[in-house]
Structure formats: structure tokens, C-alpha cells
mmCIF file of C-alpha atoms in Angstrom:
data_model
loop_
_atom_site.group_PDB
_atom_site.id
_atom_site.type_symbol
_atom_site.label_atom_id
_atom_site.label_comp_id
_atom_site.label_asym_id
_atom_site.label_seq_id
_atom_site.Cartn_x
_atom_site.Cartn_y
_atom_site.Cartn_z
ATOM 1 C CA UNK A 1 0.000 0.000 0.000
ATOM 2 C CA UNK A 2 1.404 3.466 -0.977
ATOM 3 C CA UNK A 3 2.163 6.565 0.953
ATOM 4 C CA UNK A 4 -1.293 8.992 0.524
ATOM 5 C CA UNK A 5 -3.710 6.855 2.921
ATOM 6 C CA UNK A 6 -5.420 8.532 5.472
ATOM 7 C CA UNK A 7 -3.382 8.338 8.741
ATOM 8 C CA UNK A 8 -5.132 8.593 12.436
ATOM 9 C CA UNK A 9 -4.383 11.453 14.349
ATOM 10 C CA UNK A 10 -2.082 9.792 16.543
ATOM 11 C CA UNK A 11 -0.264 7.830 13.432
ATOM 12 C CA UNK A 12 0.137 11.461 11.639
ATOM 13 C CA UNK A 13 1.878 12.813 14.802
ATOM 14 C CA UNK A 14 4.271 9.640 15.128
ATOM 15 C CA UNK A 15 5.176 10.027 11.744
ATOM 16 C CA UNK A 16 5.791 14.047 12.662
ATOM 17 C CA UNK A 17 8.124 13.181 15.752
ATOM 18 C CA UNK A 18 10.110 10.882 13.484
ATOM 19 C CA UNK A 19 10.737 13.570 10.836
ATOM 20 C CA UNK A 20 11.238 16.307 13.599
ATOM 21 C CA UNK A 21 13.735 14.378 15.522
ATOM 22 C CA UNK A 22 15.698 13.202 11.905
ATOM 23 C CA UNK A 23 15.990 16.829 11.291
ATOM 24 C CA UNK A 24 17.273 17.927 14.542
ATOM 25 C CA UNK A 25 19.518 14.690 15.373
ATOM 26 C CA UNK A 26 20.154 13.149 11.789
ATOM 27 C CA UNK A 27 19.617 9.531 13.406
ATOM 28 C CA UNK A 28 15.824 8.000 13.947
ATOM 29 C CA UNK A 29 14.131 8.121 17.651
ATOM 30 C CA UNK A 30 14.409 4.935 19.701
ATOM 31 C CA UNK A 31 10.534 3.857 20.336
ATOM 32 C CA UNK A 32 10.967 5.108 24.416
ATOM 33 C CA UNK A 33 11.658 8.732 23.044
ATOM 34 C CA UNK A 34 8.692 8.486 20.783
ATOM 35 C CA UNK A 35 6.627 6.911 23.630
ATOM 36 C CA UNK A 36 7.881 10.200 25.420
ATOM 37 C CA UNK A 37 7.461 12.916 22.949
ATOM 38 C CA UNK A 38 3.841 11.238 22.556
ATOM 39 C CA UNK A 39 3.331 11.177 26.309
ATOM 40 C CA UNK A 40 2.621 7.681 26.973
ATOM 41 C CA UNK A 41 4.790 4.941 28.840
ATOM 42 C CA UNK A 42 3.866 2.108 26.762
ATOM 43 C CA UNK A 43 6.317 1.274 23.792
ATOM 44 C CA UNK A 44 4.105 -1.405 22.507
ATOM 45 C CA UNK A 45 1.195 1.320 21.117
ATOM 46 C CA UNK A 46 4.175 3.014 19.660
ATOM 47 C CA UNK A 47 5.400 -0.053 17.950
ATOM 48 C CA UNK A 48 1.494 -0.204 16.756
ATOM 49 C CA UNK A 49 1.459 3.307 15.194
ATOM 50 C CA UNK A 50 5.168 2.427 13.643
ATOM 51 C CA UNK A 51 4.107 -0.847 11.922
ATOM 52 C CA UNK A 52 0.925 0.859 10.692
ATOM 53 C CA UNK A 53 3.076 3.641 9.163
ATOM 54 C CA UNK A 54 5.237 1.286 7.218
ATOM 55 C CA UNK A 55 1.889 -0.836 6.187
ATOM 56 C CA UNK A 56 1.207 2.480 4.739
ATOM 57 C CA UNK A 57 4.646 3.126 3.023
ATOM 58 C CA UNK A 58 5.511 6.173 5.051
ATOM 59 C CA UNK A 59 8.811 4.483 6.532
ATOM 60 C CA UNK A 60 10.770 1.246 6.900
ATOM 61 C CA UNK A 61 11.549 -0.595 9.760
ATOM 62 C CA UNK A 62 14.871 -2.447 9.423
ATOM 63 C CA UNK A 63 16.243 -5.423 11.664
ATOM 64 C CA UNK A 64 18.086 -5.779 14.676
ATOM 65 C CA UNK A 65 18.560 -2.089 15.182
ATOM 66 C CA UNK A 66 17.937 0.194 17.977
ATOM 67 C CA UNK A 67 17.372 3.176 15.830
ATOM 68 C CA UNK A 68 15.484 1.516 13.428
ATOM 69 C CA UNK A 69 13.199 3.818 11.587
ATOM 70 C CA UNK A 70 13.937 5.130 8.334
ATOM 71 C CA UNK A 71 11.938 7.421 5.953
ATOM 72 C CA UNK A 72 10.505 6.753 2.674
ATOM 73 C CA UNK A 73 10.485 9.074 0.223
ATOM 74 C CA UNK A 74 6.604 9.263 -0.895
ATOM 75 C CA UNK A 75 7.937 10.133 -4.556
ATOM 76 C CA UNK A 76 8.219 6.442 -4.631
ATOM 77 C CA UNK A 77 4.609 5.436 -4.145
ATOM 78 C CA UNK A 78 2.731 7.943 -6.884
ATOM 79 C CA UNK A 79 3.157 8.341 -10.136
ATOM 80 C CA UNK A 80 1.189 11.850 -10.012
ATOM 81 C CA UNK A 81 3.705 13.144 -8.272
ATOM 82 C CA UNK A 82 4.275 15.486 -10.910
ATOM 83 C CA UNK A 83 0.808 16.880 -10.961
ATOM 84 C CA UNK A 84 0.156 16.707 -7.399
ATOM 85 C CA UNK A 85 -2.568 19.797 -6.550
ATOM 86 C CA UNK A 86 -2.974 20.701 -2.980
ATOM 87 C CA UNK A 87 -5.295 23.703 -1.539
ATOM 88 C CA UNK A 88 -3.620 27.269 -1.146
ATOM 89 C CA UNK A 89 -5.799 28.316 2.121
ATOM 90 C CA UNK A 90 -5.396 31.503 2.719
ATOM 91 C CA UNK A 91 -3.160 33.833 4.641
ATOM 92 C CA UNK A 92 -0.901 32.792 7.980
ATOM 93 C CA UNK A 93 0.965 36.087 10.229
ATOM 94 C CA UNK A 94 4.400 35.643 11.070
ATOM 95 C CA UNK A 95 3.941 38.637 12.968
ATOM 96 C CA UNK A 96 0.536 39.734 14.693
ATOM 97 C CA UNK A 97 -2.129 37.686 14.287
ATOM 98 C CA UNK A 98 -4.258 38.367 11.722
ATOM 99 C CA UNK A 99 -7.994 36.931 10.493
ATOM 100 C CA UNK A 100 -7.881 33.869 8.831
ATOM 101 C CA UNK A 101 -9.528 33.830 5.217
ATOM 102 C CA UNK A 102 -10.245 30.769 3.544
ATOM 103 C CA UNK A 103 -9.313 31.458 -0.482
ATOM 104 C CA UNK A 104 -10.118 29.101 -3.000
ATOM 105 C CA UNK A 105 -6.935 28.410 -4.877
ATOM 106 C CA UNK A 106 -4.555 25.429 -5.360
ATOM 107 C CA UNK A 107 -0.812 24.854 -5.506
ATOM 108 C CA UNK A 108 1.218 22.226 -8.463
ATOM 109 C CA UNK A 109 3.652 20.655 -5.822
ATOM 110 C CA UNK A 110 6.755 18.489 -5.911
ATOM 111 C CA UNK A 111 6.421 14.752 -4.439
ATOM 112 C CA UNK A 112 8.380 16.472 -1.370
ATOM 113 C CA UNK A 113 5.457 17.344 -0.234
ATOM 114 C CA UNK A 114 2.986 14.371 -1.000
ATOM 115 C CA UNK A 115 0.915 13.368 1.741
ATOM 116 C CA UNK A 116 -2.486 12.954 3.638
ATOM 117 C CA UNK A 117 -3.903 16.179 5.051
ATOM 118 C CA UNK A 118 -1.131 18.683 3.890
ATOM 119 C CA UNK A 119 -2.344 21.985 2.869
ATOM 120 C CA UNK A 120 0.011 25.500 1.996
ATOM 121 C CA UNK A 121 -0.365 29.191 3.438
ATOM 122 C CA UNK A 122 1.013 32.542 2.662
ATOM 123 C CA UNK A 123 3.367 33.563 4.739
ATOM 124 C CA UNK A 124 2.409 37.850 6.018
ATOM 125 C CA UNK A 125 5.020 38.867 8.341
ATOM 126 C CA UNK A 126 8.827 38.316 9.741
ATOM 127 C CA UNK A 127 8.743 37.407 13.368
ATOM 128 C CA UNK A 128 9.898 33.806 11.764
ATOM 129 C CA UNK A 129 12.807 34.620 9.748
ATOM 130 C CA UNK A 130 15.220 33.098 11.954
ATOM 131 C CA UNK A 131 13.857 30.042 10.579
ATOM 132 C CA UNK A 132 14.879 30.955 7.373
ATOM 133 C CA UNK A 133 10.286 31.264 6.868
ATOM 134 C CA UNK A 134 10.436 34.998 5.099
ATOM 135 C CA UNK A 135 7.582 37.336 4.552
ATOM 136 C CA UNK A 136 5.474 35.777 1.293
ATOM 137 C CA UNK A 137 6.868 32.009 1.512
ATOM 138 C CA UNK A 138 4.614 29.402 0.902
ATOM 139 C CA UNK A 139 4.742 27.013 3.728
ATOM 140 C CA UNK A 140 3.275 23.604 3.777
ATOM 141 C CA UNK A 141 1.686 22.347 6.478
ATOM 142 C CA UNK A 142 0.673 18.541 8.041
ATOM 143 C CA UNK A 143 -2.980 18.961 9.306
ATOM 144 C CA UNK A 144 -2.968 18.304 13.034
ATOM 145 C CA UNK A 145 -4.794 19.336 16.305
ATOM 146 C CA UNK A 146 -2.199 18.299 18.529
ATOM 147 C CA UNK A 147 1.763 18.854 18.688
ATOM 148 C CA UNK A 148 4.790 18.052 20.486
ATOM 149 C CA UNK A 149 6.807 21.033 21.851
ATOM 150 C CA UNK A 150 9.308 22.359 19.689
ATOM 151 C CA UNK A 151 7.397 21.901 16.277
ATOM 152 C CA UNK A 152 6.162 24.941 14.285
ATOM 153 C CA UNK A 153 2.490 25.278 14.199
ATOM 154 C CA UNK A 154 -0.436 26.906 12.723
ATOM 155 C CA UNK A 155 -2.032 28.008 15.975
ATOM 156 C CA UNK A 156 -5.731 29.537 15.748
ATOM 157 C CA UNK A 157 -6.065 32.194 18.810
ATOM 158 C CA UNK A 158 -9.188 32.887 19.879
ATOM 159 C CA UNK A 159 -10.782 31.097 17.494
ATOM 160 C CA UNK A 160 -10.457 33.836 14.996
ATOM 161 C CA UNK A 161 -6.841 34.870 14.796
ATOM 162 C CA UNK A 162 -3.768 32.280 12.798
ATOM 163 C CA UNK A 163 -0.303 32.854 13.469
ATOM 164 C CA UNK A 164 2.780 30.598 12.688
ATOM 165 C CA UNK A 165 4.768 30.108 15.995
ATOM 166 C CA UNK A 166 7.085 27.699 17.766
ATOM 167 C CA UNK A 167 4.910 25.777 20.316
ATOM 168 C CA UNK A 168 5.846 25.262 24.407
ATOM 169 C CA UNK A 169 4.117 24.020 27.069
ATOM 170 C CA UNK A 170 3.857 25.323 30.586
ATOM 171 C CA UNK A 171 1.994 23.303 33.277
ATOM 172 C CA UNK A 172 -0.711 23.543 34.089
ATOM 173 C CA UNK A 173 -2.527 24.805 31.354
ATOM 174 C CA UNK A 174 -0.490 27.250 29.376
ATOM 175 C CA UNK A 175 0.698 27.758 25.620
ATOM 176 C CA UNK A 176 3.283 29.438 25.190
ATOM 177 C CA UNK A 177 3.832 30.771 21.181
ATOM 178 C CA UNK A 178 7.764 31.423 20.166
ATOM 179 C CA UNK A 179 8.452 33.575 17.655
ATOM 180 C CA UNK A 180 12.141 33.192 15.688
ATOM 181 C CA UNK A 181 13.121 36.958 15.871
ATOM 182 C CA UNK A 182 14.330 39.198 18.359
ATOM 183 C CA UNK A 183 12.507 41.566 17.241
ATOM 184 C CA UNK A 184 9.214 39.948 19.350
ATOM 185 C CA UNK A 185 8.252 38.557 22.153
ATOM 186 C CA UNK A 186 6.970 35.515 23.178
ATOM 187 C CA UNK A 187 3.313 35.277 23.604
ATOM 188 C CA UNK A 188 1.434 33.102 26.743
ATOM 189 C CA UNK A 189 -1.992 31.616 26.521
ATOM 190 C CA UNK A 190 -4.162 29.652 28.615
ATOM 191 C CA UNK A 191 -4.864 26.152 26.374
ATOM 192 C CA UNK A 192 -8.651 27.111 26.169
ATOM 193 C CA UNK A 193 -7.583 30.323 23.972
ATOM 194 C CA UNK A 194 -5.499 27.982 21.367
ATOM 195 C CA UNK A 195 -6.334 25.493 18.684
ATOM 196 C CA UNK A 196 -3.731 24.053 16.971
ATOM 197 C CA UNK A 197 -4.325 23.576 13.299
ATOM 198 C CA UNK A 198 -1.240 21.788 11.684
ATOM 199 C CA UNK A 199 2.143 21.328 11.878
ATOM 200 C CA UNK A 200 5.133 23.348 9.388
ATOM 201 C CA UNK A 201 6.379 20.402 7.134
ATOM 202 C CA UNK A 202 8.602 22.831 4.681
ATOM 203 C CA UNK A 203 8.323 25.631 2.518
ATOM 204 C CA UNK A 204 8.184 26.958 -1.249
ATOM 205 C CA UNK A 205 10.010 30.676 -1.719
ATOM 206 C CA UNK A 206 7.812 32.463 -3.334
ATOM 207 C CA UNK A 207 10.556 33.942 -6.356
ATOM 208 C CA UNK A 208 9.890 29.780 -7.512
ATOM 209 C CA UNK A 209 6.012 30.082 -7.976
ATOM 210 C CA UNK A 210 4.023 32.181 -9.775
ATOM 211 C CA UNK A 211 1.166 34.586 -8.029
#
């Protein structure tokens, strides 16, 4: 079965952990650090998620490893890669939040970016740059309701407002939304104020697409 079937929320942010933590540490997470990132203590529902993500082609587990886990390349699994269409949303701030406004439009994509529930945004701001995320990049994003701190995340505040941000937690019940310039501060929210809408996968500069 090829990469492109619909993953379960908790599959879609195993698979995210994996990517995050190749990016960071260039080696795979052992199945205890995924347990941990996921907040759980059992390694056998982590196994689970894992051999449901190869079933679906999204990595490879190899043999008698530790750090077993490697990534597929979804280019492998489509032959529409080529052609592959996904929805151009609307507008995200990298700077104050602004309101969100759906637009009907579509992106042509590279395979890179193949996958369920992936969707792009405009990027309106600079409060990101540090993370090399400039004012009018396209950024792709994995659609998710949940995240691991760390990640980069399309956070909805107040139900009316989307910003791109680095994500923290603060017990008991505070968010805490980073930005990647000096230039502004950190914002704090109590959980009830935030709903997180996906996860940054990558990003197109916009000098490569036409508007």
C-alpha cells in the first residue's frame, strides 16, 4: 500500500516526531523517546502506530537495530507526483495575528510534499525569519490538532486569529507561542484560547512560484 492513505491522528503525529527528531539529530528516535514525545509509557502502542506507518509506506523498519526507523520518500509510491494539486488556504501572520480567510486556490507541488492532510499558506510577516520562513513564503503544512513542543504550528487564537509560531508548554494549562526573531516577544496563553491547526512540514520561496 502506498504513501497517501489517510493516517489517524495519533499515526500522523508519530510520523511528525520521526521527521522532527531526523531533522534535529540526523539519526531515527528509539521507540521510548517516541513513547515520550507522545506522552505515553507504553512502547508497545508506539510499535502499533510504527508498523501501521510502514503498512502504509511512510517508513521502513529495518532489523536488529535500535534506531530503526527510516523514511521513505513518498515520490516512490505515486506516479502523479508530478501533478500533485494541494489547496492554497489563505493567509498565515508571522507577525501579529491576523484573520484567517479561507481562499479558494490550489498549488502544483513536488512529491516532497505528498501526503495525507497537507495543505500551503502565505506567509504575512517576519517574526519567523530566523527560521529561514520569510515574509510571502509558501509554507506547507501537516494537518494536526495536537503537537509536540518544539514543532512549528499553525495556531488559531481565539478562534479567529492564525499565526505561525514555535509551540511550548507550561503546566498547568499554558501555551506558550515562540516567535524566531528578536525583534518579538513571546506570547502566553491559557490552552482554552489555542487550537492548533497543523504542523510546518517545509516551505516553497515564493521567487519559484508564480502569483
Amino acid at each position: 500500500m502506498g504513501a497517501g492513505v489517510m493516517l489517524t491522528q495519533k499515526q500522523s503525529l508519530t510520523l511528525d516526531i520521526i521527521r522532527s527528531y531526523l531533522k534535529t539529530h540526523e539519526y531515527a528516535p528509539t521507540t521510548q523517546e517516541i513513547a515520550e514525545a507522545l506522552g505515553i509509557q507504553s512502547r508497545g502502542v508506539v510499535h502499533r502506530y510504527l508498523k501501521a506507518l510502514e503498512t502504509q509506506g511512510y517508513i521502513k523498519l529495518l532489523s536488529h537495530q535500535k534506531r530503526n526507523i527510516r523514511l521513505i520518500n513518498p515520490v516512490h509510491h505515486s506516479g502523479q507526483a508530478s501533478n500533485l494539486e494541494i489547496p492554497l488556504l489563505g493567509a498565515i501572520a508571522a507577525g501579529a495575528p491576523i484573520e484567517a480567510i479561507y481562499q479558494d486556490r490550489t498549488l502544483n507541488l513536488a512529491a516532497l510534499f505528498l501526503g495525507p492532510d497537507r495543505y500551503a499558506l502565505r506567509i504575512k510577516g517576519d517574526s519567523m525569519i530566523d527560521e529561514g520562513i520569510l515574509h510571502d513564503d509558501i509554507i506547507i503544512c501537516q494537518k494536526a490538532h495536537t503537537a509536540h513542543a518544539g514543532q512549528i504550528v499553525v495556531a488559531l487564537v481565539d478562534h479567529q486569529e492564525a499565526t505561525l509560531k514555535r509551540i511550548a508548554f507550561e503546566p498547568p494549562n499554558i501555551i506558550i507561542l515562540k516567535p524566531s526573531n528578536a525583534a518579538y516577544q513571546a506570547q502566553r496563553y491559557t490552552q482554552d484560547r489555542i487550537e492548533i491547526q497543523g504542523v510546518f512540514i517545509g516551505l516553497l520561496r515564493s521567487s519559484s512560484l508564480s502569483k
